Short mmCIF file of C-alpha atoms and ligand atoms in Angstrom, two decimals:
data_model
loop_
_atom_site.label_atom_id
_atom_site.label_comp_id
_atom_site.label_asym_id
_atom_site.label_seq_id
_atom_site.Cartn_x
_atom_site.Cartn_y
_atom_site.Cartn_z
CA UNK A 1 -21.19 -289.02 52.68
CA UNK A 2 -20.82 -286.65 49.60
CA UNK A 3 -20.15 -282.98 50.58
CA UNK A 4 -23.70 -281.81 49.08
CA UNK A 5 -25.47 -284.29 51.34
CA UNK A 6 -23.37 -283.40 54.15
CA UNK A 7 -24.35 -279.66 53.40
CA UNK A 8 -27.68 -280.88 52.80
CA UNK A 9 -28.05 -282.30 56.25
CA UNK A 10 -26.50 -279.70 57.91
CA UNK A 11 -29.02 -277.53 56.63
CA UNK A 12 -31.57 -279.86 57.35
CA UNK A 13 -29.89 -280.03 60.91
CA UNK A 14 -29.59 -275.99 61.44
CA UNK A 15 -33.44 -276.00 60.58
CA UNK A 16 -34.75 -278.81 63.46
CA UNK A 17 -32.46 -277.35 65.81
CA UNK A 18 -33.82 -274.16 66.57
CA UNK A 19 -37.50 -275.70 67.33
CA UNK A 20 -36.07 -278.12 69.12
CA UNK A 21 -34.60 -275.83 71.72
CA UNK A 22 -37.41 -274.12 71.71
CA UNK A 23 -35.96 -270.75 70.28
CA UNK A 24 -38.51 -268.21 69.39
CA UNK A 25 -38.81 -266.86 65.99
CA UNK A 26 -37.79 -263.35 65.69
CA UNK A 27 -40.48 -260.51 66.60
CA UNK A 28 -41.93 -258.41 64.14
CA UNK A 29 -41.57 -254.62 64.38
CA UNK A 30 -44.54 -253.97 66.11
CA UNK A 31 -44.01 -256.83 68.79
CA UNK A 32 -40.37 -255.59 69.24
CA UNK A 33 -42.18 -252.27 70.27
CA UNK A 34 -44.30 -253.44 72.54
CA UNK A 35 -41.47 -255.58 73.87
CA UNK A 36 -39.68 -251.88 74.62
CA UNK A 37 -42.53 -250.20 75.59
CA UNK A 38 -43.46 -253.36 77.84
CA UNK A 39 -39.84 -252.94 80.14
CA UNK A 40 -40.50 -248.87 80.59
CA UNK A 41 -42.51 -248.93 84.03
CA UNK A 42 -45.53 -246.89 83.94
CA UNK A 43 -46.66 -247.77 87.14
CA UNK A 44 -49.18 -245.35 88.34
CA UNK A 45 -48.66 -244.04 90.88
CA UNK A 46 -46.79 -242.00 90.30
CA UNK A 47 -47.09 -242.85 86.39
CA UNK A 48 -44.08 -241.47 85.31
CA UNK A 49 -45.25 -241.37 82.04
CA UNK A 50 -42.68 -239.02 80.55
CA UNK A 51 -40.65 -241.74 79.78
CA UNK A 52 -43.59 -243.16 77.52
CA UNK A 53 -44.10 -240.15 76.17
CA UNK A 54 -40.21 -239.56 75.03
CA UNK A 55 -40.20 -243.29 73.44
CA UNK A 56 -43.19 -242.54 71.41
CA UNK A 57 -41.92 -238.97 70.57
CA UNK A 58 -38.86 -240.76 69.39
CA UNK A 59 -40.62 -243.24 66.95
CA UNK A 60 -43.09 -240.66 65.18
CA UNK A 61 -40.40 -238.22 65.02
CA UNK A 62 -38.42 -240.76 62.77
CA UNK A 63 -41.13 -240.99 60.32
CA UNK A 64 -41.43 -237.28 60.15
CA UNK A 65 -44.63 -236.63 62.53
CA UNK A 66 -45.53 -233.58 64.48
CA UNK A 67 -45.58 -234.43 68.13
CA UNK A 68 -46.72 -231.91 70.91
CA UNK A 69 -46.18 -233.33 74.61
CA UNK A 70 -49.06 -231.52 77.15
CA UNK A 71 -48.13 -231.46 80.70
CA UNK A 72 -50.21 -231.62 83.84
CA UNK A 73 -50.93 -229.63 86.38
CA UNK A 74 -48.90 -232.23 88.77
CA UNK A 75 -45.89 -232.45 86.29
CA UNK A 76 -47.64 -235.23 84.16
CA UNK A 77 -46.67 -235.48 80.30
CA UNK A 78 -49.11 -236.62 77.76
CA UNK A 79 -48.42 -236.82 73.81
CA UNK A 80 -50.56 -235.54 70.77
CA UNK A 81 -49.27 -236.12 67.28
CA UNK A 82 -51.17 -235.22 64.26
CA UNK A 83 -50.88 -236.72 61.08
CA UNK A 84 -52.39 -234.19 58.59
CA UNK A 85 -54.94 -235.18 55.46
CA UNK A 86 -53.21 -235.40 52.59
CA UNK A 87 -55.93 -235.27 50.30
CA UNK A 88 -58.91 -232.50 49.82
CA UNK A 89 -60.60 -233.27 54.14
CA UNK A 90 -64.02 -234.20 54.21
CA UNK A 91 -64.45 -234.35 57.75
CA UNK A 92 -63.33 -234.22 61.25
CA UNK A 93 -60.52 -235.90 62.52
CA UNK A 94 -60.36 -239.28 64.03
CA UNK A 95 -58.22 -239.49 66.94
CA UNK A 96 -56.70 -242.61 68.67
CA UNK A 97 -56.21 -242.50 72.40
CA UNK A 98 -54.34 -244.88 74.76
CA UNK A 99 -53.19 -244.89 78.11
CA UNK A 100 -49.40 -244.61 79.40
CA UNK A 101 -50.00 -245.69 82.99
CA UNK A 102 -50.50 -249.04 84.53
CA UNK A 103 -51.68 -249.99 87.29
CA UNK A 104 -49.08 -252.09 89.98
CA UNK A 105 -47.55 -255.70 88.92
CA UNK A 106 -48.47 -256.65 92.54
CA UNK A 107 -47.57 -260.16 93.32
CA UNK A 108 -47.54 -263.90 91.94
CA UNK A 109 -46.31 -263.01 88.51
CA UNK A 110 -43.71 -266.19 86.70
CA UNK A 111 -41.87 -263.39 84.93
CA UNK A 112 -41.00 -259.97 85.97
CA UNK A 113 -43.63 -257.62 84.70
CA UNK A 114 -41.55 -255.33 83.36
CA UNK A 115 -39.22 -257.59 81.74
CA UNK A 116 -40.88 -258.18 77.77
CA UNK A 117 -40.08 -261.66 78.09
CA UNK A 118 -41.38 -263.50 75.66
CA UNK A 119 -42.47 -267.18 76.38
CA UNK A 120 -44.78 -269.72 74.84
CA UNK A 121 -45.44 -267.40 72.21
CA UNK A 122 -46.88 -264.83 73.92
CA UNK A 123 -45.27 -261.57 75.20
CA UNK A 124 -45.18 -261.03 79.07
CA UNK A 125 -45.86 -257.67 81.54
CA UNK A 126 -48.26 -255.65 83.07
CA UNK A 127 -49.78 -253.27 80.21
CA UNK A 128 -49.61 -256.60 77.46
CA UNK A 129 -53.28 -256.00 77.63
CA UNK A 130 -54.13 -253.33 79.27
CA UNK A 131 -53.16 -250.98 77.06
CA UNK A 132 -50.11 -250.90 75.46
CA UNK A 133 -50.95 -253.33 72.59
CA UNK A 134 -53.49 -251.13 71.94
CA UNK A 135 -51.03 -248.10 72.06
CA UNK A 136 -48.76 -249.49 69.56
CA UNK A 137 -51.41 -250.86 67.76
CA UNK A 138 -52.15 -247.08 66.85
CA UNK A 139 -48.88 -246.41 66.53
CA UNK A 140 -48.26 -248.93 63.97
CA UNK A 141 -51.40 -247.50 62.05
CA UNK A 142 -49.91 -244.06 62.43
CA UNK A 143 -46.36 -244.73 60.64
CA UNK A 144 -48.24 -247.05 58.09
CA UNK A 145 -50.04 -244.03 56.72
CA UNK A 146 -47.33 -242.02 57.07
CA UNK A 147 -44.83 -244.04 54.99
CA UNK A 148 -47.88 -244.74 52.63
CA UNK A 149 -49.11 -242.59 49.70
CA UNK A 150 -52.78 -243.47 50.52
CA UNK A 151 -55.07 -240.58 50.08
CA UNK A 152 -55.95 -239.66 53.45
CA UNK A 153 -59.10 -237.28 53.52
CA UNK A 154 -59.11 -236.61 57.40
CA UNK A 155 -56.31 -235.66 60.06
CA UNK A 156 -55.26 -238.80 62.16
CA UNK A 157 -55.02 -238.06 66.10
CA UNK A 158 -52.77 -240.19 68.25
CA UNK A 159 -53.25 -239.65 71.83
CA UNK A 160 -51.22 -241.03 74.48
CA UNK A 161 -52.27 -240.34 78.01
CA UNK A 162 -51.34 -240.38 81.75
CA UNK A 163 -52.98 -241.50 84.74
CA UNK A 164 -55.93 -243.32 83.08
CA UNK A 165 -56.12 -246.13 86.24
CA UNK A 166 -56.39 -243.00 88.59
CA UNK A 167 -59.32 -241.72 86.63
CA UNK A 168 -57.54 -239.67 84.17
CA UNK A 169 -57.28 -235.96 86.26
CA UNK A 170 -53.58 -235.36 85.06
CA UNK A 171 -54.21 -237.07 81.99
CA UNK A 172 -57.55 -236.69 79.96
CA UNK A 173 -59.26 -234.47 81.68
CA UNK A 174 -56.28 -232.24 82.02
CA UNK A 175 -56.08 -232.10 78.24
CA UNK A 176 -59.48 -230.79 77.95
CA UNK A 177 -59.58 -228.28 80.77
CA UNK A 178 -56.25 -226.75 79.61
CA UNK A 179 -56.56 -227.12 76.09
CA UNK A 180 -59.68 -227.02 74.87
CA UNK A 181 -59.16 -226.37 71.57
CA UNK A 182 -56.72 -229.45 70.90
CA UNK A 183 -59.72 -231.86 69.89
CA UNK A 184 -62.29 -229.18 68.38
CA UNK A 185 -62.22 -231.19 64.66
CA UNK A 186 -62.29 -234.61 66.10
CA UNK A 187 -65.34 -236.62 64.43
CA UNK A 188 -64.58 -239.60 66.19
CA UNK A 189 -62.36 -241.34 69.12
CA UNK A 190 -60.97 -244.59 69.34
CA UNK A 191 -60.25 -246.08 72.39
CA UNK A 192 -59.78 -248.79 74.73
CA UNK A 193 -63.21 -250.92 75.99
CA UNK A 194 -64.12 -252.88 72.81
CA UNK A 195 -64.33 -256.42 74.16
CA UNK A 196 -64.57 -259.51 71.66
CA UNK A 197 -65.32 -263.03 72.34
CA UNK A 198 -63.22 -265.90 70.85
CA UNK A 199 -63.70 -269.06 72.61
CA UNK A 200 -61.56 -272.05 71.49
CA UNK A 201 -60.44 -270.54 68.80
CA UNK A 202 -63.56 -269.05 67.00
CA UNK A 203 -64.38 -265.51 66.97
CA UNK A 204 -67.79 -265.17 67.68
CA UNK A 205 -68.27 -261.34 67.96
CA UNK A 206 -67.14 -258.00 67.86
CA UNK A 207 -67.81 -255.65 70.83
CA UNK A 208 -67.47 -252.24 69.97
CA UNK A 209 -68.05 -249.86 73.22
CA UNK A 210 -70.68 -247.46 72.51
CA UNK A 211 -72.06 -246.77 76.31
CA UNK A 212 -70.38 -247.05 79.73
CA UNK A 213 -70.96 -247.01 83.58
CA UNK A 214 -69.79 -243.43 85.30
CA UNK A 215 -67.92 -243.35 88.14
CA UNK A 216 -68.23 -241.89 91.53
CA UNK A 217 -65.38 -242.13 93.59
CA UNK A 218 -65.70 -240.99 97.55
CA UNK A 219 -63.91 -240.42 100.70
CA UNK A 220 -65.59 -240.52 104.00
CA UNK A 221 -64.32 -239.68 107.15
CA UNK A 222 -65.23 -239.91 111.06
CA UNK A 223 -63.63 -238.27 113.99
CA UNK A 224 -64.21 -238.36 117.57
CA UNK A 225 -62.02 -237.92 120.61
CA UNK A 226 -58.39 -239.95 120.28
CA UNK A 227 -57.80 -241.59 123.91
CA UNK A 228 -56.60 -245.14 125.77
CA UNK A 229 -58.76 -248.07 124.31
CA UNK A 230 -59.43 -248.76 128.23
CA UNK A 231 -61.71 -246.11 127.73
CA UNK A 232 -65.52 -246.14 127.43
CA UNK A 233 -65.88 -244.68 123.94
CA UNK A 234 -69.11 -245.66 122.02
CA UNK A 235 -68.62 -243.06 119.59
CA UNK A 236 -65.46 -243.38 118.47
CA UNK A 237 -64.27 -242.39 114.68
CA UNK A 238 -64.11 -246.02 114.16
CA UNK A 239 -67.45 -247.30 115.59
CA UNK A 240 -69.26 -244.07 113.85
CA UNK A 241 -67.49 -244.83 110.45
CA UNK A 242 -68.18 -248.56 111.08
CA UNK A 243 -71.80 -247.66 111.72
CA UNK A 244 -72.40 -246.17 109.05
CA UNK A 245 -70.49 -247.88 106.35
CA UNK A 246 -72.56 -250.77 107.76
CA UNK A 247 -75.80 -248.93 106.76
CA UNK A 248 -74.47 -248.16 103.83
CA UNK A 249 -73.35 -251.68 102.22
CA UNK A 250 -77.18 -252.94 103.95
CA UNK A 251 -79.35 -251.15 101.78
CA UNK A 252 -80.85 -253.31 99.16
CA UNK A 253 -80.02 -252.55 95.30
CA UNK A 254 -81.92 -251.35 93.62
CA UNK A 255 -82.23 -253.07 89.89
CA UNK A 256 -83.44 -250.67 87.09
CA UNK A 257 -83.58 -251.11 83.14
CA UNK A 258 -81.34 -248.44 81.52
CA UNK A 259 -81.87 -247.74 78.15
CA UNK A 260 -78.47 -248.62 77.52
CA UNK A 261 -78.72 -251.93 78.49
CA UNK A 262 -82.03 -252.44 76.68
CA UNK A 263 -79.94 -251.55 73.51
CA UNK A 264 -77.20 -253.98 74.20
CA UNK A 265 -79.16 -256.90 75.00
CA UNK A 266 -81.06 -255.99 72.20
CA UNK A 267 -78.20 -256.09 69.64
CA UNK A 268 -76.38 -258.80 71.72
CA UNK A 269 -80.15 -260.91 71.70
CA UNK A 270 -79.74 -261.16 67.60
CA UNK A 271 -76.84 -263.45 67.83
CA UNK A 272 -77.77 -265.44 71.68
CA UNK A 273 -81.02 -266.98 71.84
CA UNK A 274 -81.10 -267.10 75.44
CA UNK A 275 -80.20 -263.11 75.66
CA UNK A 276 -82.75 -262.63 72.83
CA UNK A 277 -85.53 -263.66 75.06
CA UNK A 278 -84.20 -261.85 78.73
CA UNK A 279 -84.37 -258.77 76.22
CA UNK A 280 -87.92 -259.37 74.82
CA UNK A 281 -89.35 -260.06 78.64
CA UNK A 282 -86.61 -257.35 80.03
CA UNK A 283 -89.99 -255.02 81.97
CA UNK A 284 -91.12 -258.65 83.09
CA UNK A 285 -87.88 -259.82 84.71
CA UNK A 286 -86.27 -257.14 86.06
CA UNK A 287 -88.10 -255.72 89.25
CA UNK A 288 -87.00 -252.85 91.79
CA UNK A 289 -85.69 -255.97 94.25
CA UNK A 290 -84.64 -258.12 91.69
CA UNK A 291 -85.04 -260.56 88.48
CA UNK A 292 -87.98 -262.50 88.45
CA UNK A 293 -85.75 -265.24 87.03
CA UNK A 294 -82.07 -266.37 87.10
CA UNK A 295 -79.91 -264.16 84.39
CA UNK A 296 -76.27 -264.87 83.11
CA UNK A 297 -73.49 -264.16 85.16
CA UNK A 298 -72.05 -260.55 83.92
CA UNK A 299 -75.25 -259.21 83.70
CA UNK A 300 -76.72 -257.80 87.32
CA UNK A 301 -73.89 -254.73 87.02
CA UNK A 302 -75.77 -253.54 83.85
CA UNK A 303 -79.05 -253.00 85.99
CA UNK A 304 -77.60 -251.96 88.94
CA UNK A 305 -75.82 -249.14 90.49
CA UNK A 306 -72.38 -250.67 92.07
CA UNK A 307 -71.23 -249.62 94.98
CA UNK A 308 -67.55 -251.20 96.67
CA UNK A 309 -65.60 -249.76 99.92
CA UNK A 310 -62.19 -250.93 99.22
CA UNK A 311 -60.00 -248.46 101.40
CA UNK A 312 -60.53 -248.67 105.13
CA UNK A 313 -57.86 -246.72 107.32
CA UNK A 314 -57.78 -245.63 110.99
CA UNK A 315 -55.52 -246.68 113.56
CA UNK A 316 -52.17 -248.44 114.02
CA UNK A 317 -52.47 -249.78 117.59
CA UNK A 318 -54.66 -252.33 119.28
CA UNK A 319 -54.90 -249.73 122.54
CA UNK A 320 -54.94 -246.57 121.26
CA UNK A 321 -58.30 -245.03 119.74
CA UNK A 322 -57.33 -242.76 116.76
CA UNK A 323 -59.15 -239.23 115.97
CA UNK A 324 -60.06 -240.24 112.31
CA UNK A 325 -61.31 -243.53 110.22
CA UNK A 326 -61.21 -242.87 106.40
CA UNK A 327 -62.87 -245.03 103.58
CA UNK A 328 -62.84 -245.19 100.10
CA UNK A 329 -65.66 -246.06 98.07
CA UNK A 330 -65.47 -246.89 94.19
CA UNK A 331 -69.26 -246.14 93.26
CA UNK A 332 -70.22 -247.33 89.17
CA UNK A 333 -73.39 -245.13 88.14
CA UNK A 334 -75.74 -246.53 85.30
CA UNK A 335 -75.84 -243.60 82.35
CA UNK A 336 -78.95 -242.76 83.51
CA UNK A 337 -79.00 -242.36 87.65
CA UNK A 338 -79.06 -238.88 88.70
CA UNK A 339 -75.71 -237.77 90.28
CA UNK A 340 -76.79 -235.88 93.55
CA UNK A 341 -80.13 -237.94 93.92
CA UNK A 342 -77.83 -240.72 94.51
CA UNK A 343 -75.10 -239.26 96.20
CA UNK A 344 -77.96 -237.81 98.63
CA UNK A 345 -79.20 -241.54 99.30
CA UNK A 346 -75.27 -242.18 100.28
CA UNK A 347 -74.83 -239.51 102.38
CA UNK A 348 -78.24 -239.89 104.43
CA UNK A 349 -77.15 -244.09 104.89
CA UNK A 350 -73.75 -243.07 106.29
CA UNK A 351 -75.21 -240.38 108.70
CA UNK A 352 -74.53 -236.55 109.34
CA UNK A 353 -71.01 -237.24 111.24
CA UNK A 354 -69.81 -238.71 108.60
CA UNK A 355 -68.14 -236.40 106.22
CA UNK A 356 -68.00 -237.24 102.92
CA UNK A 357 -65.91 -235.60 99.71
CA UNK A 358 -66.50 -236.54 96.54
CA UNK A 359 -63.04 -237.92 94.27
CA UNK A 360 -64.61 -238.36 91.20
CA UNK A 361 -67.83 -237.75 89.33
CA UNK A 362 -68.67 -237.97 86.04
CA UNK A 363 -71.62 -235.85 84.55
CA UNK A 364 -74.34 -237.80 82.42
CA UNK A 365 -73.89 -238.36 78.70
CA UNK A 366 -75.70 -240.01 75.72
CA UNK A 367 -74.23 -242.96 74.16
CA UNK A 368 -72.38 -242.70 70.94
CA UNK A 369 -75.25 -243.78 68.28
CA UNK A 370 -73.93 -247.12 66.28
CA UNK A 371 -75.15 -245.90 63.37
CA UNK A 372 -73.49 -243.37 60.69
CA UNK A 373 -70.90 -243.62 57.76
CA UNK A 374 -68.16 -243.61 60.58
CA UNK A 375 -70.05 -247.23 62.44
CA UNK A 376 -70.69 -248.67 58.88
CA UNK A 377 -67.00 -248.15 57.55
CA UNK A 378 -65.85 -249.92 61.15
CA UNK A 379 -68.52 -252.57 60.59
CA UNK A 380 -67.62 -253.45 56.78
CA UNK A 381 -63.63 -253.40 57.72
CA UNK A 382 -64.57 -256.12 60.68
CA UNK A 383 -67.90 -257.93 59.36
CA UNK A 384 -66.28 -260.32 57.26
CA UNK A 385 -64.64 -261.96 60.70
CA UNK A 386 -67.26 -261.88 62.93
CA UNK A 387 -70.51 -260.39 63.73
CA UNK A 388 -70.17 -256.62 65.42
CA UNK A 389 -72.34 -256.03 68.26
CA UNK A 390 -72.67 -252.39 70.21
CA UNK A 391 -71.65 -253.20 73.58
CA UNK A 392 -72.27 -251.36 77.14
CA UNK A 393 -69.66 -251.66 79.38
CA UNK A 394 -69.65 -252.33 83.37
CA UNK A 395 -66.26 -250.56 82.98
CA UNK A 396 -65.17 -247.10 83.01
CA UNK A 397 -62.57 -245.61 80.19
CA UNK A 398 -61.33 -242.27 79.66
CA UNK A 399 -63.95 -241.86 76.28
CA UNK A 400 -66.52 -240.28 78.78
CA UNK A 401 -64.32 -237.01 78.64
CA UNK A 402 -65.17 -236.99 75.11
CA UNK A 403 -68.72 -238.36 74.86
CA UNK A 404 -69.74 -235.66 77.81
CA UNK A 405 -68.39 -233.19 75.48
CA UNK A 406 -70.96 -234.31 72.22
CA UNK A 407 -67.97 -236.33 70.65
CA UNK A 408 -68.08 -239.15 69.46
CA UNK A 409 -66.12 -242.19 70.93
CA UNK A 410 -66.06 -245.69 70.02
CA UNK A 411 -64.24 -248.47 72.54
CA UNK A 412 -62.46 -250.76 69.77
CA UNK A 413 -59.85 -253.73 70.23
CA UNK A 414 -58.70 -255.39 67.45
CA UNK A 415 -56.73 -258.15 69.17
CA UNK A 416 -58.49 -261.48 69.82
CA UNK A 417 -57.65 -262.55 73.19
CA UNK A 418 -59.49 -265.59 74.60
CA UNK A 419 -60.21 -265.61 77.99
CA UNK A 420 -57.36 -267.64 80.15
CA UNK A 421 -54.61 -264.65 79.15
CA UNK A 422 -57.29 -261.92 79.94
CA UNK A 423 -57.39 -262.98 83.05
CA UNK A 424 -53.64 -261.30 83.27
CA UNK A 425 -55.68 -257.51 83.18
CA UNK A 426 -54.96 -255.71 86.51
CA UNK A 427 -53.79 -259.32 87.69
CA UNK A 428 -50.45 -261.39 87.53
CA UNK A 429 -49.12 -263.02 84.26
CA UNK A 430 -50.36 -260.11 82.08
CA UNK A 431 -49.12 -261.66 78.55
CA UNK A 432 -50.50 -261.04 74.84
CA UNK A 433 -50.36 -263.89 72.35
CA UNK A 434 -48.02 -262.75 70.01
CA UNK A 435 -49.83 -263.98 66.71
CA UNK A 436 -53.15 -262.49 68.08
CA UNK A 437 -51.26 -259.18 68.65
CA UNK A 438 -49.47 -259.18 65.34
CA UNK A 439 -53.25 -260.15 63.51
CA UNK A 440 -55.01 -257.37 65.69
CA UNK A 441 -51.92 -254.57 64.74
CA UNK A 442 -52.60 -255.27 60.56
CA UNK A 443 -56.16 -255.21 61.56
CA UNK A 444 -56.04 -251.81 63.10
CA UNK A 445 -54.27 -250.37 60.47
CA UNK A 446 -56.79 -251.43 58.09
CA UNK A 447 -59.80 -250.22 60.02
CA UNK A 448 -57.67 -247.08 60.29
CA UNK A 449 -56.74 -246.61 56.55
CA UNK A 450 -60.52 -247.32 56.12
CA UNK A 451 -61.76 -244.54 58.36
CA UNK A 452 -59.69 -241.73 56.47
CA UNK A 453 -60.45 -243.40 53.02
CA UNK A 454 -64.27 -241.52 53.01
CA UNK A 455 -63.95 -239.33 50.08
ZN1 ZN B 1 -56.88 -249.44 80.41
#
């Protein structure tokens, strides 16, 4: 064989053999940071964010941004960097905000979760999802305009917070009560809760968070007299607790039309035929006791008040009765039920032994309005993809600190994640496909570069 063709198929050779063993192509930037910010474990608790917060210190600082870190009460570190306008500011800042903290791998993973392993072209570990993509996705957008000579006319926020999964005490809420002043120019907030549908491929819409559940977290507690289980003991702090958490769970729900979910169906109804006519017979189907008719699947929490116990804890031994039972409750308000009248209705179910302290309450606030320059610059950077649709969300993120404040807060993902991998949020397998996350970080920066471009 002649020495070019010999080179010739070596070449050939070299370029087969690395898909043939299956060797991954290298990552870009941004996936190679969320491969390192993937393998430092933000498991909350405790959260140990500070290691987060040093990493992403470490990568603005290189491109010359201001970073403050904020810490908790409880020793928790959060990050603010500000990158400033560089052109004559015509409005209020827009600020980007992501959560540090994950919650636990738990079991049944195929990889170790905190391992950035990257396998069948996706990238592997708890936070893939939920939110660190996100977090770098804003991170990306952040150095992009800094590097850039693009006339910026607002100040760009990145926020990077603790203890989200825990309700956000050490971490949002902690930045507000101690700082107040920190986010008195923002216009508008970015964060987590937009949820998009792609199925097989094709993106069908983009959900943009505008409106959210509230949450209402409680402990309740019984005690009665610890003794021998031989004992005669009707009212133990187990049977009363039992008693009453039994009353509790028994009372029907009662299904209500919030106005927030009249405006979701009613965007959502434009694009689904079948939502399109729940929404124009809404007052028809949904009664006090329930729909008149069968409604999708995903629907009944947006008419309904949720209410879970999911911690139960009182004794250790079979023959000993203990002095206390304790139980958690994770309650989801609609934006529009009344904090105490429901809390009331809670506490008169469970009894007057029971004690009950409230976690976690969230005061009422209005939904952001999907209308304004801000809305139509997000719409005309997405609109050419898909179809973007104001969503309400079953969910609870940490925007409500904002929106209960009058500021504006929008729940935006710009990855396209269909829904076998989403499956991986708060579960095992948490994994991001890596072209979908490399797609959804250009996408960001665009929608980004498009917010600050108002003149
Ligand atoms: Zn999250």
């Amino acid at each position: 064989m002649p020495r070019s063709r010999r080179l010739l198929g070596a070449l050939a050779l070299a370029s087969l053999l690395p898909a043939a063993a299956g060797a991954a192509a290298p990552l870009s930037p941004a996936a190679a940071r969320l491969q390192a910010y993937l393998r430092l474990d933000t498991t909350n608790p405790p959260g140990n964010e500070g290691i987060a917060a040093a990493w992403l210190a470490r990568e603005l600082a290189g491109a010359g941004i201001a970073v403050e870190r904020y810490v908790s009460g409880a020793g928790r570190v959060n990050l603010v960097a500000r990158l400033r306008a560089n052109s004559t500011p015509t409005g209020g800042a827009i600020a980007l905000l992501h959560h540090m903290d994950v919650v636990p791998a738990g079991e049944g993973w195929s990889v170790a979760p905190f391992g950035g392993e990257v396998r069948d072209g996706m990238l592997w570990g708890r936070g893939a999802l939920d939110c660190k993509s996100l977090g770098i996705a804003h991170l990306e957008a952040m150095l992009a305009l800094a590097r850039s000579d693009l006339p910026r006319h607002r100040d760009l926020l990145l926020v990077a917070v603790a203890d989200e999964e825990a309700g956000g005490g050490e971490g949002t809420a902690a930045l507000w009560e101690r700082h107040p002043g920190l986010f008195a120019d923002v216009a508008l907030l970015l964060n987590e809760g937009g949820a998009n549908k792609a199925v097989l491929g094709r993106h069908l819409l983009w959900g943009i968070e505008v409106a959210q559940k509230r949450p209402l977290w409680l402990e309740v507690s019984a005690k009665g007299r610890p003794g021998h289980a031989a004992g005669i003991q009707l009212g133990s702090a187990v049977h009363q607790l039992v008693a009453g958490l039994a009353r509790l769970v028994e009372r029907p729900p009662v299904w209500k039309i919030d106005p927030a979910a009249r405006a979701y169906l009613a965007a959502i109804g434009r694009l689904d035929p079948n939502l399109g006519r729940l929404e124009a017979d809404l007052d028809e189907v949904i009664a006090p006791d329930g729909p008149r008719r069968a409604i999708p699947p995903g629907l009944p929490s947006l008419f309904l008040d949720s209410l879970q116990v999911t911690v139960l804890a009182a004794g250790e031994e079979i023959n000993s009765i203990p002095a206390e039972a304790r139980a958690r409750i994770d309650i989801r308000l609609l934006p529009s039920t009344d904090t105490d009248a429901y809390l009331a209705g809670v506490r008169e179910a469970l009894g007057k032994e029971i004690e009950t302290r409230v976690l976690l309450a969230a005061p009422p606030s209005e939904p952001t309005p999907a209308s304004g320059p801000l809305w139509e610059r997000l719409v005309a950077a997405l609109a050419d993809e898909a179809p973007v649709i104001p969503i309400f969300l079953a969910g609870i993120t940490d925007s409500r600190y904002f929106r209960e404040r009058g500021v504006a807060a929008y729940g935006f993902s710009p990855f396209w994640v269909e829904a076998e991998p989403m499956r991986g949020v708060h579960g095992p397998d948490e994994r991001i496909p890596l072209d979908a996350f490399d797609r959804g970080v250009e996408r960001m920066r665009r929608v980004v570069e498009s917010l600050l471009a108002t003149p």
